[in-house]
C-alpha cells in the first residue's frame, strides 16, 4: 500500500509539473483578459466639469449591456451571423467531408498534389486573402466582374444581396483545405480490414462511405463543426476589409465583432465594446456547449 501511495504521489507530481505551463499560459492569455473585459464592461467614461474637464471612469453596472442589447445595429449583427452560419457551416462541413472522401477513395490520383493544392489557401494570411477578394469583387477593377458583365451577367458581389455570399466564399476558400486535412487524417486512421470486410460483403463505394466511413469519423465531424461554429461567431477580418470596398454593403457594425471594434476604436467607448464582446463570448460558449452535447449524444446512439 505504501509503495502504491508513493507511486500515486509521484504520478500526481509529474502531472502537475507537466500541466503547470499550460495553466499559467491559459490564465495569462484567456482568464485574465476575459476577467478584465468583464470588469471594463461595468464602467463607462464620463466628462467632468460640464464636458470641459478630463474623462473619468464611473461604475455603471449593467448599463453597457443594456445599451448594447438595446442597439439595433448590435442585434442586426447577430441576424447577419445567423445567415452566415446557415450558409457557411453546411457548405464547409459538407464540402470538406466530400473532398476528403474522394481523396481517400481508391479512384483518387495524385493525392499529395491535391492535398497541397487544397491546403495552400489556408497558408495565406486572412487579411491578404480578404484584400485579394476585395480586388476580385470590386467593379471596374475585377477581371471576374468584367467577364460577367461582358457575358450579360450583371452581378454585384458587394451589394446588400451579394455581401453575405461573398464573405462565405472567402471563408470557404481560406478554411476548406484545413478541414479536408482533418477529415482525411481521420479517414486514413480507419482500420483497413473493416473496409476490406465491407467490400467482401458486397458494399459499393457509396455504401462504404455512408455506412462505414462517415460513422467512424463522427468524432472528427463534431470537432470540425465545433471549430466552425466558434470561427463563424468570430467573423471579423473579411467584413472589416470588405467594408473598405467601393459600394460595399458591409457596414462598420455588420457583425458583433465589428460592432465592438467600432465602439472601442472609432467611438472610444471601451465599456460598450467590452460588454458587446462579453455577450458574444457568452453566445459562443452556449453554442459550443449545444454542439458538443449534440455530437456526443449522436455518437452515443451510434
PDB file of C-alpha atoms in Angstrom:
ATOM      1  CA  UNK A   1       0.000   0.000   0.000  1.00  0.00           C
ATOM      2  CA  UNK A   2       2.847   2.361   0.868  1.00  0.00           C
ATOM      3  CA  UNK A   3       4.539   1.673  -2.464  1.00  0.00           C
ATOM      4  CA  UNK A   4       1.260   2.268  -4.300  1.00  0.00           C
ATOM      5  CA  UNK A   5       0.766   5.548  -2.433  1.00  0.00           C
ATOM      6  CA  UNK A   6       4.295   6.693  -3.323  1.00  0.00           C
ATOM      7  CA  UNK A   7       3.688   5.801  -6.983  1.00  0.00           C
ATOM      8  CA  UNK A   8       0.428   7.766  -6.963  1.00  0.00           C
ATOM      9  CA  UNK A   9       2.128  10.815  -5.420  1.00  0.00           C
ATOM     10  CA  UNK A  10       4.939  10.674  -7.974  1.00  0.00           C
ATOM     11  CA  UNK A  11       2.458  10.395 -10.821  1.00  0.00           C
ATOM     12  CA  UNK A  12       0.473  13.337  -9.466  1.00  0.00           C
ATOM     13  CA  UNK A  13       3.626  15.405  -9.026  1.00  0.00           C
ATOM     14  CA  UNK A  14       4.767  14.637 -12.578  1.00  0.00           C
ATOM     15  CA  UNK A  15       1.329  15.538 -13.956  1.00  0.00           C
ATOM     16  CA  UNK A  16       1.386  18.781 -12.004  1.00  0.00           C
ATOM     17  CA  UNK A  17       4.815  19.721 -13.380  1.00  0.00           C
ATOM     18  CA  UNK A  18       3.732  18.979 -16.945  1.00  0.00           C
ATOM     19  CA  UNK A  19       0.385  20.791 -16.660  1.00  0.00           C
ATOM     20  CA  UNK A  20       1.693  23.897 -14.884  1.00  0.00           C
ATOM     21  CA  UNK A  21       2.958  25.653 -18.078  1.00  0.00           C
ATOM     22  CA  UNK A  22      -0.424  25.105 -19.726  1.00  0.00           C
ATOM     23  CA  UNK A  23      -2.391  26.535 -16.807  1.00  0.00           C
ATOM     24  CA  UNK A  24      -0.023  29.500 -16.496  1.00  0.00           C
ATOM     25  CA  UNK A  25      -0.367  30.291 -20.205  1.00  0.00           C
ATOM     26  CA  UNK A  26      -4.127  29.675 -20.161  1.00  0.00           C
ATOM     27  CA  UNK A  27      -4.535  32.036 -17.209  1.00  0.00           C
ATOM     28  CA  UNK A  28      -2.363  34.722 -18.814  1.00  0.00           C
ATOM     29  CA  UNK A  29      -3.954  34.729 -22.283  1.00  0.00           C
ATOM     30  CA  UNK A  30      -7.551  33.672 -21.517  1.00  0.00           C
ATOM     31  CA  UNK A  31      -8.676  34.006 -17.922  1.00  0.00           C
ATOM     32  CA  UNK A  32      -7.055  37.385 -17.218  1.00  0.00           C
ATOM     33  CA  UNK A  33      -8.225  39.075 -20.490  1.00  0.00           C
ATOM     34  CA  UNK A  34     -11.765  37.756 -20.050  1.00  0.00           C
ATOM     35  CA  UNK A  35     -11.843  38.911 -16.450  1.00  0.00           C
ATOM     36  CA  UNK A  36     -10.537  42.341 -17.449  1.00  0.00           C
ATOM     37  CA  UNK A  37     -13.179  42.596 -20.199  1.00  0.00           C
ATOM     38  CA  UNK A  38     -15.939  41.793 -17.705  1.00  0.00           C
ATOM     39  CA  UNK A  39     -14.544  44.387 -15.283  1.00  0.00           C
ATOM     40  CA  UNK A  40     -14.211  47.005 -18.029  1.00  0.00           C
ATOM     41  CA  UNK A  41     -17.782  46.403 -19.169  1.00  0.00           C
ATOM     42  CA  UNK A  42     -19.057  47.595 -15.768  1.00  0.00           C
ATOM     43  CA  UNK A  43     -17.608  51.088 -16.194  1.00  0.00           C
ATOM     44  CA  UNK A  44     -18.198  53.984 -18.540  1.00  0.00           C
ATOM     45  CA  UNK A  45     -16.216  57.135 -19.336  1.00  0.00           C
ATOM     46  CA  UNK A  46     -17.826  60.437 -18.378  1.00  0.00           C
ATOM     47  CA  UNK A  47     -16.614  64.003 -18.765  1.00  0.00           C
ATOM     48  CA  UNK A  48     -16.442  66.119 -15.631  1.00  0.00           C
ATOM     49  CA  UNK A  49     -16.820  69.890 -15.392  1.00  0.00           C
ATOM     50  CA  UNK A  50     -19.725  70.278 -17.845  1.00  0.00           C
ATOM     51  CA  UNK A  51     -17.740  68.470 -20.518  1.00  0.00           C
ATOM     52  CA  UNK A  52     -14.622  70.618 -20.211  1.00  0.00           C
ATOM     53  CA  UNK A  53     -12.826  68.511 -17.604  1.00  0.00           C
ATOM     54  CA  UNK A  54     -10.991  65.251 -18.020  1.00  0.00           C
ATOM     55  CA  UNK A  55     -12.721  61.932 -18.515  1.00  0.00           C
ATOM     56  CA  UNK A  56     -13.168  59.640 -15.564  1.00  0.00           C
ATOM     57  CA  UNK A  57     -14.314  56.048 -15.240  1.00  0.00           C
ATOM     58  CA  UNK A  58     -17.647  55.720 -13.460  1.00  0.00           C
ATOM     59  CA  UNK A  59     -19.200  52.464 -12.331  1.00  0.00           C
ATOM     60  CA  UNK A  60     -22.312  51.901 -14.430  1.00  0.00           C
ATOM     61  CA  UNK A  61     -23.269  48.323 -13.576  1.00  0.00           C
ATOM     62  CA  UNK A  62     -25.112  46.638 -16.412  1.00  0.00           C
ATOM     63  CA  UNK A  63     -25.794  49.855 -18.349  1.00  0.00           C
ATOM     64  CA  UNK A  64     -23.322  48.933 -21.094  1.00  0.00           C
ATOM     65  CA  UNK A  65     -25.026  45.567 -21.562  1.00  0.00           C
ATOM     66  CA  UNK A  66     -28.404  47.266 -21.732  1.00  0.00           C
ATOM     67  CA  UNK A  67     -27.060  49.757 -24.262  1.00  0.00           C
ATOM     68  CA  UNK A  68     -25.583  47.006 -26.450  1.00  0.00           C
ATOM     69  CA  UNK A  69     -28.714  44.863 -26.384  1.00  0.00           C
ATOM     70  CA  UNK A  70     -30.866  47.934 -26.996  1.00  0.00           C
ATOM     71  CA  UNK A  71     -28.848  48.959 -30.053  1.00  0.00           C
ATOM     72  CA  UNK A  72     -30.455  47.691 -33.235  1.00  0.00           C
ATOM     73  CA  UNK A  73     -27.101  47.613 -35.026  1.00  0.00           C
ATOM     74  CA  UNK A  74     -25.774  45.133 -32.470  1.00  0.00           C
ATOM     75  CA  UNK A  75     -28.871  42.924 -32.694  1.00  0.00           C
ATOM     76  CA  UNK A  76     -28.833  43.022 -36.507  1.00  0.00           C
ATOM     77  CA  UNK A  77     -25.240  41.769 -36.371  1.00  0.00           C
ATOM     78  CA  UNK A  78     -26.471  38.520 -34.812  1.00  0.00           C
ATOM     79  CA  UNK A  79     -29.003  38.114 -37.613  1.00  0.00           C
ATOM     80  CA  UNK A  80     -26.161  38.518 -40.092  1.00  0.00           C
ATOM     81  CA  UNK A  81     -24.223  35.850 -38.180  1.00  0.00           C
ATOM     82  CA  UNK A  82     -27.255  33.561 -38.247  1.00  0.00           C
ATOM     83  CA  UNK A  83     -27.488  33.840 -42.034  1.00  0.00           C
ATOM     84  CA  UNK A  84     -23.738  33.381 -42.328  1.00  0.00           C
ATOM     85  CA  UNK A  85     -23.799  30.211 -40.214  1.00  0.00           C
ATOM     86  CA  UNK A  86     -26.789  28.842 -42.149  1.00  0.00           C
ATOM     87  CA  UNK A  87     -24.804  29.169 -45.402  1.00  0.00           C
ATOM     88  CA  UNK A  88     -21.236  28.610 -44.263  1.00  0.00           C
ATOM     89  CA  UNK A  89     -21.400  25.680 -41.837  1.00  0.00           C
ATOM     90  CA  UNK A  90     -23.271  23.169 -44.073  1.00  0.00           C
ATOM     91  CA  UNK A  91     -21.173  24.156 -47.095  1.00  0.00           C
ATOM     92  CA  UNK A  92     -17.897  23.927 -45.182  1.00  0.00           C
ATOM     93  CA  UNK A  93     -18.539  20.622 -43.416  1.00  0.00           C
ATOM     94  CA  UNK A  94     -20.216  19.012 -46.440  1.00  0.00           C
ATOM     95  CA  UNK A  95     -17.595  20.107 -48.983  1.00  0.00           C
ATOM     96  CA  UNK A  96     -14.650  19.248 -46.721  1.00  0.00           C
ATOM     97  CA  UNK A  97     -16.023  15.788 -45.947  1.00  0.00           C
ATOM     98  CA  UNK A  98     -16.844  15.125 -49.609  1.00  0.00           C
ATOM     99  CA  UNK A  99     -13.358  16.109 -50.774  1.00  0.00           C
ATOM    100  CA  UNK A 100     -11.746  14.037 -48.021  1.00  0.00           C
ATOM    101  CA  UNK A 101     -13.809  11.009 -49.041  1.00  0.00           C
ATOM    102  CA  UNK A 102     -12.762  11.498 -52.665  1.00  0.00           C
ATOM    103  CA  UNK A 103      -9.091  11.717 -51.653  1.00  0.00           C
ATOM    104  CA  UNK A 104      -9.481   8.567 -49.541  1.00  0.00           C
ATOM    105  CA  UNK A 105     -11.213   6.611 -52.284  1.00  0.00           C
ATOM    106  CA  UNK A 106      -9.427   4.108 -54.459  1.00  0.00           C
ATOM    107  CA  UNK A 107     -10.143   6.229 -57.532  1.00  0.00           C
ATOM    108  CA  UNK A 108      -8.106   9.188 -56.291  1.00  0.00           C
ATOM    109  CA  UNK A 109      -4.950  10.063 -58.198  1.00  0.00           C
ATOM    110  CA  UNK A 110      -2.174  12.493 -57.278  1.00  0.00           C
ATOM    111  CA  UNK A 111      -3.346  12.656 -53.666  1.00  0.00           C
ATOM    112  CA  UNK A 112      -0.306  14.610 -52.466  1.00  0.00           C
ATOM    113  CA  UNK A 113      -0.780  17.274 -55.120  1.00  0.00           C
ATOM    114  CA  UNK A 114      -4.465  17.813 -54.346  1.00  0.00           C
ATOM    115  CA  UNK A 115      -3.823  17.838 -50.585  1.00  0.00           C
ATOM    116  CA  UNK A 116      -1.260  20.594 -51.082  1.00  0.00           C
ATOM    117  CA  UNK A 117      -3.456  22.473 -53.565  1.00  0.00           C
ATOM    118  CA  UNK A 118      -6.422  22.405 -51.187  1.00  0.00           C
ATOM    119  CA  UNK A 119      -4.396  23.370 -48.118  1.00  0.00           C
ATOM    120  CA  UNK A 120      -2.355  26.126 -49.781  1.00  0.00           C
ATOM    121  CA  UNK A 121      -5.055  28.866 -49.483  1.00  0.00           C
ATOM    122  CA  UNK A 122      -5.060  28.326 -45.705  1.00  0.00           C
ATOM    123  CA  UNK A 123      -1.379  29.301 -45.641  1.00  0.00           C
ATOM    124  CA  UNK A 124      -2.313  32.757 -46.965  1.00  0.00           C
ATOM    125  CA  UNK A 125      -2.920  35.201 -44.064  1.00  0.00           C
ATOM    126  CA  UNK A 126      -6.581  36.109 -43.691  1.00  0.00           C
ATOM    127  CA  UNK A 127      -6.083  39.816 -44.278  1.00  0.00           C
ATOM    128  CA  UNK A 128      -4.140  39.134 -47.502  1.00  0.00           C
ATOM    129  CA  UNK A 129      -6.856  36.765 -48.698  1.00  0.00           C
ATOM    130  CA  UNK A 130      -9.529  39.350 -47.955  1.00  0.00           C
ATOM    131  CA  UNK A 131      -7.597  42.020 -49.877  1.00  0.00           C
ATOM    132  CA  UNK A 132      -7.298  39.679 -52.868  1.00  0.00           C
ATOM    133  CA  UNK A 133     -11.020  39.027 -52.860  1.00  0.00           C
ATOM    134  CA  UNK A 134     -11.879  42.704 -52.447  1.00  0.00           C
ATOM    135  CA  UNK A 135      -9.957  43.300 -55.666  1.00  0.00           C
ATOM    136  CA  UNK A 136     -11.849  40.438 -57.358  1.00  0.00           C
ATOM    137  CA  UNK A 137     -15.199  41.776 -56.117  1.00  0.00           C
ATOM    138  CA  UNK A 138     -14.752  45.485 -56.902  1.00  0.00           C
ATOM    139  CA  UNK A 139     -16.400  46.702 -60.160  1.00  0.00           C
ATOM    140  CA  UNK A 140     -14.019  48.482 -62.506  1.00  0.00           C
ATOM    141  CA  UNK A 141     -11.028  46.577 -61.107  1.00  0.00           C
ATOM    142  CA  UNK A 142     -12.033  42.940 -61.061  1.00  0.00           C
ATOM    143  CA  UNK A 143     -11.488  40.829 -64.189  1.00  0.00           C
ATOM    144  CA  UNK A 144     -14.156  38.467 -62.833  1.00  0.00           C
ATOM    145  CA  UNK A 145     -16.821  41.197 -62.657  1.00  0.00           C
ATOM    146  CA  UNK A 146     -15.694  42.479 -66.069  1.00  0.00           C
ATOM    147  CA  UNK A 147     -16.045  38.992 -67.581  1.00  0.00           C
ATOM    148  CA  UNK A 148     -19.506  38.568 -66.046  1.00  0.00           C
ATOM    149  CA  UNK A 149     -20.591  41.972 -67.366  1.00  0.00           C
ATOM    150  CA  UNK A 150     -19.342  41.143 -70.842  1.00  0.00           C
ATOM    151  CA  UNK A 151     -21.401  37.954 -70.726  1.00  0.00           C
ATOM    152  CA  UNK A 152     -24.533  39.869 -69.801  1.00  0.00           C
ATOM    153  CA  UNK A 153     -24.455  38.832 -66.142  1.00  0.00           C
ATOM    154  CA  UNK A 154     -24.742  41.946 -64.013  1.00  0.00           C
ATOM    155  CA  UNK A 155     -23.710  40.595 -60.623  1.00  0.00           C
ATOM    156  CA  UNK A 156     -22.842  42.981 -57.806  1.00  0.00           C
ATOM    157  CA  UNK A 157     -20.805  40.966 -55.313  1.00  0.00           C
ATOM    158  CA  UNK A 158     -20.724  43.743 -52.686  1.00  0.00           C
ATOM    159  CA  UNK A 159     -24.412  44.660 -52.837  1.00  0.00           C
ATOM    160  CA  UNK A 160     -26.782  44.022 -49.899  1.00  0.00           C
ATOM    161  CA  UNK A 161     -27.839  40.757 -51.524  1.00  0.00           C
ATOM    162  CA  UNK A 162     -24.346  39.663 -52.509  1.00  0.00           C
ATOM    163  CA  UNK A 163     -22.258  40.685 -49.496  1.00  0.00           C
ATOM    164  CA  UNK A 164     -23.094  37.674 -47.339  1.00  0.00           C
ATOM    165  CA  UNK A 165     -22.393  35.038 -50.029  1.00  0.00           C
ATOM    166  CA  UNK A 166     -19.190  36.930 -50.885  1.00  0.00           C
ATOM    167  CA  UNK A 167     -17.961  36.679 -47.283  1.00  0.00           C
ATOM    168  CA  UNK A 168     -18.942  32.989 -47.164  1.00  0.00           C
ATOM    169  CA  UNK A 169     -16.932  32.395 -50.334  1.00  0.00           C
ATOM    170  CA  UNK A 170     -13.809  33.983 -48.811  1.00  0.00           C
ATOM    171  CA  UNK A 171     -14.110  31.909 -45.635  1.00  0.00           C
ATOM    172  CA  UNK A 172     -14.607  28.714 -47.652  1.00  0.00           C
ATOM    173  CA  UNK A 173     -11.548  29.479 -49.747  1.00  0.00           C
ATOM    174  CA  UNK A 174      -9.469  30.041 -46.605  1.00  0.00           C
ATOM    175  CA  UNK A 175     -10.590  27.152 -44.397  1.00  0.00           C
ATOM    176  CA  UNK A 176     -11.793  24.357 -46.681  1.00  0.00           C
ATOM    177  CA  UNK A 177      -8.377  22.773 -47.111  1.00  0.00           C
ATOM    178  CA  UNK A 178      -7.697  22.873 -43.365  1.00  0.00           C
ATOM    179  CA  UNK A 179     -10.831  20.847 -42.617  1.00  0.00           C
ATOM    180  CA  UNK A 180     -10.159  18.489 -45.513  1.00  0.00           C
ATOM    181  CA  UNK A 181      -6.836  17.593 -43.874  1.00  0.00           C
ATOM    182  CA  UNK A 182      -8.615  16.837 -40.568  1.00  0.00           C
ATOM    183  CA  UNK A 183     -11.188  14.596 -42.232  1.00  0.00           C
ATOM    184  CA  UNK A 184      -8.602  12.892 -44.439  1.00  0.00           C
ATOM    185  CA  UNK A 185      -6.393  12.097 -41.438  1.00  0.00           C
ATOM    186  CA  UNK A 186      -9.408  10.589 -39.636  1.00  0.00           C
ATOM    187  CA  UNK A 187     -10.301   8.505 -42.698  1.00  0.00           C
ATOM    188  CA  UNK A 188      -6.735   7.250 -43.005  1.00  0.00           C
ATOM    189  CA  UNK A 189      -6.878   6.090 -39.361  1.00  0.00           C
ATOM    190  CA  UNK A 190      -9.780   3.717 -40.092  1.00  0.00           C
ATOM    191  CA  UNK A 191      -8.782   0.080 -39.871  1.00  0.00           C
ATOM    192  CA  UNK A 192      -8.378  -1.084 -43.469  1.00  0.00           C
ATOM    193  CA  UNK A 193      -9.608  -4.561 -42.539  1.00  0.00           C
ATOM    194  CA  UNK A 194     -13.042  -3.076 -41.803  1.00  0.00           C
ATOM    195  CA  UNK A 195     -13.209  -1.579 -45.285  1.00  0.00           C
ATOM    196  CA  UNK A 196     -11.961  -4.787 -46.856  1.00  0.00           C
ATOM    197  CA  UNK A 197     -14.641  -6.755 -45.000  1.00  0.00           C
ATOM    198  CA  UNK A 198     -17.297  -4.360 -46.323  1.00  0.00           C
ATOM    199  CA  UNK A 199     -16.008  -4.829 -49.859  1.00  0.00           C
ATOM    200  CA  UNK A 200     -16.092  -8.609 -49.474  1.00  0.00           C
ATOM    201  CA  UNK A 201     -19.688  -8.368 -48.238  1.00  0.00           C
ATOM    202  CA  UNK A 202     -20.583  -6.558 -51.462  1.00  0.00           C
ATOM    203  CA  UNK A 203     -20.753  -2.969 -50.266  1.00  0.00           C
ATOM    204  CA  UNK A 204     -20.081  -0.464 -53.016  1.00  0.00           C
ATOM    205  CA  UNK A 205     -18.171   2.791 -52.749  1.00  0.00           C
ATOM    206  CA  UNK A 206     -21.250   4.833 -51.809  1.00  0.00           C
ATOM    207  CA  UNK A 207     -22.459   2.328 -49.208  1.00  0.00           C
ATOM    208  CA  UNK A 208     -18.976   2.087 -47.702  1.00  0.00           C
ATOM    209  CA  UNK A 209     -18.684   5.864 -47.481  1.00  0.00           C
ATOM    210  CA  UNK A 210     -22.086   6.493 -45.862  1.00  0.00           C
ATOM    211  CA  UNK A 211     -22.446   3.381 -43.720  1.00  0.00           C
ATOM    212  CA  UNK A 212     -18.869   2.843 -42.546  1.00  0.00           C
ATOM    213  CA  UNK A 213     -16.503   5.734 -43.148  1.00  0.00           C
ATOM    214  CA  UNK A 214     -18.705   8.638 -42.062  1.00  0.00           C
ATOM    215  CA  UNK A 215     -19.917   6.958 -38.822  1.00  0.00           C
ATOM    216  CA  UNK A 216     -16.304   6.082 -37.931  1.00  0.00           C
ATOM    217  CA  UNK A 217     -15.168   9.715 -38.285  1.00  0.00           C
ATOM    218  CA  UNK A 218     -18.079  11.100 -36.246  1.00  0.00           C
ATOM    219  CA  UNK A 219     -15.689  12.487 -33.630  1.00  0.00           C
ATOM    220  CA  UNK A 220     -13.871  14.498 -36.309  1.00  0.00           C
ATOM    221  CA  UNK A 221     -17.217  15.728 -37.628  1.00  0.00           C
ATOM    222  CA  UNK A 222     -18.103  17.005 -34.177  1.00  0.00           C
ATOM    223  CA  UNK A 223     -14.727  18.708 -33.769  1.00  0.00           C
ATOM    224  CA  UNK A 224     -14.900  20.406 -37.172  1.00  0.00           C
ATOM    225  CA  UNK A 225     -18.492  21.511 -36.522  1.00  0.00           C
ATOM    226  CA  UNK A 226     -17.478  22.947 -33.141  1.00  0.00           C
ATOM    227  CA  UNK A 227     -14.480  24.841 -34.524  1.00  0.00           C
ATOM    228  CA  UNK A 228     -16.547  26.089 -37.463  1.00  0.00           C
ATOM    229  CA  UNK A 229     -19.275  27.444 -35.184  1.00  0.00           C
ATOM    230  CA  UNK A 230     -16.734  29.219 -32.972  1.00  0.00           C
ATOM    231  CA  UNK A 231     -14.925  30.631 -36.010  1.00  0.00           C
ATOM    232  CA  UNK A 232     -18.209  31.835 -37.508  1.00  0.00           C
ATOM    233  CA  UNK A 233     -19.066  33.806 -34.385  1.00  0.00           C
ATOM    234  CA  UNK A 234     -15.627  35.447 -34.532  1.00  0.00           C
ATOM    235  CA  UNK A 235     -16.149  36.679 -38.102  1.00  0.00           C
ATOM    236  CA  UNK A 236     -14.132  39.878 -38.328  1.00  0.00           C
ATOM    237  CA  UNK A 237     -11.254  40.134 -40.818  1.00  0.00           C
ATOM    238  CA  UNK A 238     -13.207  39.538 -44.017  1.00  0.00           C
ATOM    239  CA  UNK A 239     -16.053  42.052 -43.374  1.00  0.00           C
ATOM    240  CA  UNK A 240     -13.539  44.580 -41.993  1.00  0.00           C
ATOM    241  CA  UNK A 241     -11.650  44.552 -45.304  1.00  0.00           C
ATOM    242  CA  UNK A 242     -14.795  44.341 -47.450  1.00  0.00           C
ATOM    243  CA  UNK A 243     -16.084  47.420 -45.636  1.00  0.00           C
ATOM    244  CA  UNK A 244     -13.362  49.345 -47.483  1.00  0.00           C
ATOM    245  CA  UNK A 245     -14.586  48.175 -50.904  1.00  0.00           C
ATOM    246  CA  UNK A 246     -16.272  50.549 -53.327  1.00  0.00           C
ATOM    247  CA  UNK A 247     -20.056  50.460 -52.913  1.00  0.00           C
ATOM    248  CA  UNK A 248     -19.839  47.718 -50.276  1.00  0.00           C
ATOM    249  CA  UNK A 249     -22.939  46.904 -48.265  1.00  0.00           C
ATOM    250  CA  UNK A 250     -20.761  45.745 -45.374  1.00  0.00           C
ATOM    251  CA  UNK A 251     -21.025  48.407 -42.675  1.00  0.00           C
ATOM    252  CA  UNK A 252     -18.796  49.123 -39.688  1.00  0.00           C
ATOM    253  CA  UNK A 253     -21.285  47.304 -37.424  1.00  0.00           C
ATOM    254  CA  UNK A 254     -22.060  44.426 -39.795  1.00  0.00           C
ATOM    255  CA  UNK A 255     -21.155  41.736 -37.225  1.00  0.00           C
ATOM    256  CA  UNK A 256     -20.946  41.841 -33.403  1.00  0.00           C
ATOM    257  CA  UNK A 257     -17.144  41.770 -33.574  1.00  0.00           C
ATOM    258  CA  UNK A 258     -17.142  44.760 -35.916  1.00  0.00           C
ATOM    259  CA  UNK A 259     -19.607  46.498 -33.590  1.00  0.00           C
ATOM    260  CA  UNK A 260     -17.239  46.027 -30.646  1.00  0.00           C
ATOM    261  CA  UNK A 261     -14.254  47.133 -32.751  1.00  0.00           C
ATOM    262  CA  UNK A 262     -16.049  50.286 -33.883  1.00  0.00           C
ATOM    263  CA  UNK A 263     -17.241  51.088 -30.363  1.00  0.00           C
ATOM    264  CA  UNK A 264     -13.697  50.788 -28.999  1.00  0.00           C
ATOM    265  CA  UNK A 265     -11.561  52.398 -31.692  1.00  0.00           C
ATOM    266  CA  UNK A 266     -13.946  54.762 -33.502  1.00  0.00           C
ATOM    267  CA  UNK A 267     -16.126  55.923 -30.601  1.00  0.00           C
ATOM    268  CA  UNK A 268     -13.640  55.313 -27.765  1.00  0.00           C
ATOM    269  CA  UNK A 269     -16.405  53.635 -25.771  1.00  0.00           C
ATOM    270  CA  UNK A 270     -14.409  50.787 -24.257  1.00  0.00           C
ATOM    271  CA  UNK A 271     -17.095  49.824 -21.755  1.00  0.00           C
ATOM    272  CA  UNK A 272     -19.663  49.284 -24.516  1.00  0.00           C
ATOM    273  CA  UNK A 273     -17.107  47.393 -26.600  1.00  0.00           C
ATOM    274  CA  UNK A 274     -16.259  45.141 -23.637  1.00  0.00           C
ATOM    275  CA  UNK A 275     -19.949  44.474 -22.962  1.00  0.00           C
ATOM    276  CA  UNK A 276     -20.533  43.540 -26.618  1.00  0.00           C
ATOM    277  CA  UNK A 277     -17.504  41.231 -26.516  1.00  0.00           C
ATOM    278  CA  UNK A 278     -18.697  39.540 -23.317  1.00  0.00           C
ATOM    279  CA  UNK A 279     -22.169  38.994 -24.778  1.00  0.00           C
ATOM    280  CA  UNK A 280     -20.627  37.468 -27.892  1.00  0.00           C
ATOM    281  CA  UNK A 281     -18.389  35.239 -25.757  1.00  0.00           C
ATOM    282  CA  UNK A 282     -21.418  34.004 -23.805  1.00  0.00           C
ATOM    283  CA  UNK A 283     -23.211  33.241 -27.070  1.00  0.00           C
ATOM    284  CA  UNK A 284     -20.179  31.300 -28.311  1.00  0.00           C
ATOM    285  CA  UNK A 285     -19.985  29.352 -25.047  1.00  0.00           C
ATOM    286  CA  UNK A 286     -23.673  28.392 -25.190  1.00  0.00           C
ATOM    287  CA  UNK A 287     -23.496  27.330 -28.842  1.00  0.00           C
ATOM    288  CA  UNK A 288     -20.288  25.385 -28.232  1.00  0.00           C
ATOM    289  CA  UNK A 289     -21.968  23.556 -25.364  1.00  0.00           C
ATOM    290  CA  UNK A 290     -25.002  22.796 -27.553  1.00  0.00           C
ATOM    291  CA  UNK A 291     -22.877  21.479 -30.432  1.00  0.00           C
ATOM    292  CA  UNK A 292     -20.782  19.364 -28.067  1.00  0.00           C
ATOM    293  CA  UNK A 293     -23.846  17.837 -26.408  1.00  0.00           C
ATOM    294  CA  UNK A 294     -25.492  17.200 -29.768  1.00  0.00           C
ATOM    295  CA  UNK A 295     -22.482  15.435 -31.261  1.00  0.00           C
ATOM    296  CA  UNK A 296     -21.894  13.470 -28.037  1.00  0.00           C
ATOM    297  CA  UNK A 297     -25.469  12.208 -27.986  1.00  0.00           C
ATOM    298  CA  UNK A 298     -25.327  11.179 -31.625  1.00  0.00           C
ATOM    299  CA  UNK A 299     -22.046   9.394 -31.001  1.00  0.00           C
ATOM    300  CA  UNK A 300     -23.531   7.536 -28.004  1.00  0.00           C
ATOM    301  CA  UNK A 301     -26.553   6.436 -30.053  1.00  0.00           C
ATOM    302  CA  UNK A 302     -24.271   5.201 -32.837  1.00  0.00           C
TER     303      UNK A 302
END
